[in-house]
Amino acid sequence: MGATETYVVTGPDGEEESFELPAGLVDVLSEQGEPSTRVVTDVVVQAMAQQAHVIAHHSEGDVPEDIAEMNETAEELFEERFGQSLQDALGHSH
């Protein structure tokens, strides 16, 4: 196995989870001068917003109100962070 880098995520309750990524991968994804933690957190926000979208819009049956609200919040946070709507980033809307 090649070299790795360790990142740590801390939850709102103080729990921590660490994970490894291949060394240099975050640098490949970053823009010049962008902190590695920003790149990793961008990917997390993007992935979570996409997952919320899938649950809210591509699941069978009715979506509970709390799930719909979480999806709406995720979309708003995505737009605040990236300056474009999730629908634009995904290339479709509902």
PDB file of C-alpha atoms in Angstrom:
ATOM      1  CA  MET A   1       0.000   0.000   0.000  1.00  0.00           C
ATOM      2  CA  GLY A   2       1.185   3.494  -0.786  1.00  0.00           C
ATOM      3  CA  ALA A   3       1.558   6.446   1.559  1.00  0.00           C
ATOM      4  CA  THR A   4      -1.573   7.836   3.188  1.00  0.00           C
ATOM      5  CA  GLU A   5      -2.741  10.974   4.966  1.00  0.00           C
ATOM      6  CA  THR A   6      -5.011  10.935   8.009  1.00  0.00           C
ATOM      7  CA  TYR A   7      -7.991  13.259   8.409  1.00  0.00           C
ATOM      8  CA  VAL A   8     -10.219  13.530  11.461  1.00  0.00           C
ATOM      9  CA  VAL A   9     -13.903  14.453  11.571  1.00  0.00           C
ATOM     10  CA  THR A  10     -15.370  15.714  14.843  1.00  0.00           C
ATOM     11  CA  GLY A  11     -19.136  15.448  15.326  1.00  0.00           C
ATOM     12  CA  PRO A  12     -21.343  17.881  17.231  1.00  0.00           C
ATOM     13  CA  ASP A  13     -21.211  15.621  20.299  1.00  0.00           C
ATOM     14  CA  GLY A  14     -17.398  15.568  20.309  1.00  0.00           C
ATOM     15  CA  GLU A  15     -16.999  12.069  18.876  1.00  0.00           C
ATOM     16  CA  GLU A  16     -14.105  11.758  16.465  1.00  0.00           C
ATOM     17  CA  GLU A  17     -13.535   9.438  13.551  1.00  0.00           C
ATOM     18  CA  SER A  18     -10.341   9.336  11.541  1.00  0.00           C
ATOM     19  CA  PHE A  19      -9.884   8.071   7.996  1.00  0.00           C
ATOM     20  CA  GLU A  20      -7.050   7.611   5.553  1.00  0.00           C
ATOM     21  CA  LEU A  21      -6.757   8.915   2.017  1.00  0.00           C
ATOM     22  CA  PRO A  22      -3.964   8.285  -0.446  1.00  0.00           C
ATOM     23  CA  ALA A  23      -1.190  10.843   0.046  1.00  0.00           C
ATOM     24  CA  GLY A  24      -1.446  13.562  -2.588  1.00  0.00           C
ATOM     25  CA  LEU A  25      -5.030  12.817  -3.650  1.00  0.00           C
ATOM     26  CA  VAL A  26      -6.423  15.892  -1.916  1.00  0.00           C
ATOM     27  CA  ASP A  27      -3.718  18.016  -3.558  1.00  0.00           C
ATOM     28  CA  VAL A  28      -4.810  16.726  -6.973  1.00  0.00           C
ATOM     29  CA  LEU A  29      -8.366  17.873  -6.230  1.00  0.00           C
ATOM     30  CA  SER A  30      -7.415  21.276  -4.821  1.00  0.00           C
ATOM     31  CA  GLU A  31      -6.936  24.620  -6.459  1.00  0.00           C
ATOM     32  CA  GLN A  32      -3.607  26.339  -5.899  1.00  0.00           C
ATOM     33  CA  GLY A  33      -3.265  27.489  -2.301  1.00  0.00           C
ATOM     34  CA  GLU A  34      -6.520  25.878  -1.179  1.00  0.00           C
ATOM     35  CA  PRO A  35      -6.207  24.226   2.251  1.00  0.00           C
ATOM     36  CA  SER A  36      -6.531  20.444   2.200  1.00  0.00           C
ATOM     37  CA  THR A  37      -9.198  20.562   4.902  1.00  0.00           C
ATOM     38  CA  ARG A  38     -11.355  22.778   2.662  1.00  0.00           C
ATOM     39  CA  VAL A  39     -11.099  20.250  -0.172  1.00  0.00           C
ATOM     40  CA  VAL A  40     -12.074  17.350   2.099  1.00  0.00           C
ATOM     41  CA  THR A  41     -14.986  19.232   3.659  1.00  0.00           C
ATOM     42  CA  ASP A  42     -16.200  20.349   0.211  1.00  0.00           C
ATOM     43  CA  VAL A  43     -16.373  16.696  -0.823  1.00  0.00           C
ATOM     44  CA  VAL A  44     -18.264  15.809   2.364  1.00  0.00           C
ATOM     45  CA  VAL A  45     -20.829  18.603   1.859  1.00  0.00           C
ATOM     46  CA  GLN A  46     -21.277  17.617  -1.776  1.00  0.00           C
ATOM     47  CA  ALA A  47     -21.690  13.916  -0.999  1.00  0.00           C
ATOM     48  CA  MET A  48     -24.152  14.512   1.844  1.00  0.00           C
ATOM     49  CA  ALA A  49     -26.254  16.895  -0.277  1.00  0.00           C
ATOM     50  CA  GLN A  50     -26.346  14.344  -3.094  1.00  0.00           C
ATOM     51  CA  GLN A  51     -27.369  11.567  -0.707  1.00  0.00           C
ATOM     52  CA  ALA A  52     -30.139  13.726   0.789  1.00  0.00           C
ATOM     53  CA  HIS A  53     -31.330  14.467  -2.748  1.00  0.00           C
ATOM     54  CA  VAL A  54     -31.443  10.763  -3.617  1.00  0.00           C
ATOM     55  CA  ILE A  55     -33.392   9.909  -0.468  1.00  0.00           C
ATOM     56  CA  ALA A  56     -35.858  12.771  -0.933  1.00  0.00           C
ATOM     57  CA  HIS A  57     -36.394  12.519  -4.682  1.00  0.00           C
ATOM     58  CA  HIS A  58     -35.489   9.042  -5.860  1.00  0.00           C
ATOM     59  CA  SER A  59     -36.949   6.800  -3.161  1.00  0.00           C
ATOM     60  CA  GLU A  60     -40.159   4.852  -3.549  1.00  0.00           C
ATOM     61  CA  GLY A  61     -43.209   6.187  -1.747  1.00  0.00           C
ATOM     62  CA  ASP A  62     -43.824   9.362   0.188  1.00  0.00           C
ATOM     63  CA  VAL A  63     -40.947  11.130   1.880  1.00  0.00           C
ATOM     64  CA  PRO A  64     -41.480  12.043   5.542  1.00  0.00           C
ATOM     65  CA  GLU A  65     -41.527  15.780   6.272  1.00  0.00           C
ATOM     66  CA  ASP A  66     -38.333  15.660   8.337  1.00  0.00           C
ATOM     67  CA  ILE A  67     -36.426  14.052   5.446  1.00  0.00           C
ATOM     68  CA  ALA A  68     -37.795  16.630   3.003  1.00  0.00           C
ATOM     69  CA  GLU A  69     -36.714  19.410   5.376  1.00  0.00           C
ATOM     70  CA  MET A  70     -33.217  17.914   5.739  1.00  0.00           C
ATOM     71  CA  ASN A  71     -32.920  17.777   1.966  1.00  0.00           C
ATOM     72  CA  GLU A  72     -34.023  21.392   1.628  1.00  0.00           C
ATOM     73  CA  THR A  73     -31.463  22.473   4.225  1.00  0.00           C
ATOM     74  CA  ALA A  74     -28.740  20.428   2.511  1.00  0.00           C
ATOM     75  CA  GLU A  75     -29.568  22.129  -0.792  1.00  0.00           C
ATOM     76  CA  GLU A  76     -29.394  25.575   0.834  1.00  0.00           C
ATOM     77  CA  LEU A  77     -26.050  24.775   2.481  1.00  0.00           C
ATOM     78  CA  PHE A  78     -24.711  23.455  -0.823  1.00  0.00           C
ATOM     79  CA  GLU A  79     -25.682  26.658  -2.625  1.00  0.00           C
ATOM     80  CA  GLU A  80     -24.173  28.841   0.115  1.00  0.00           C
ATOM     81  CA  ARG A  81     -20.892  26.951  -0.069  1.00  0.00           C
ATOM     82  CA  PHE A  82     -20.527  26.501  -3.840  1.00  0.00           C
ATOM     83  CA  GLY A  83     -22.447  29.475  -5.250  1.00  0.00           C
ATOM     84  CA  GLN A  84     -24.728  27.329  -7.394  1.00  0.00           C
ATOM     85  CA  SER A  85     -27.797  25.265  -6.774  1.00  0.00           C
ATOM     86  CA  LEU A  86     -27.543  21.526  -6.275  1.00  0.00           C
ATOM     87  CA  GLN A  87     -29.937  21.112  -9.204  1.00  0.00           C
ATOM     88  CA  ASP A  88     -27.518  22.997 -11.462  1.00  0.00           C
ATOM     89  CA  ALA A  89     -24.578  20.950 -10.196  1.00  0.00           C
ATOM     90  CA  LEU A  90     -26.463  17.685 -10.756  1.00  0.00           C
ATOM     91  CA  GLY A  91     -27.857  18.772 -14.104  1.00  0.00           C
ATOM     92  CA  HIS A  92     -31.494  18.114 -13.250  1.00  0.00           C
ATOM     93  CA  SER A  93     -34.299  19.339 -11.017  1.00  0.00           C
ATOM     94  CA  HIS A  94     -37.544  18.092  -9.531  1.00  0.00           C
TER      95      HIS A  94
END
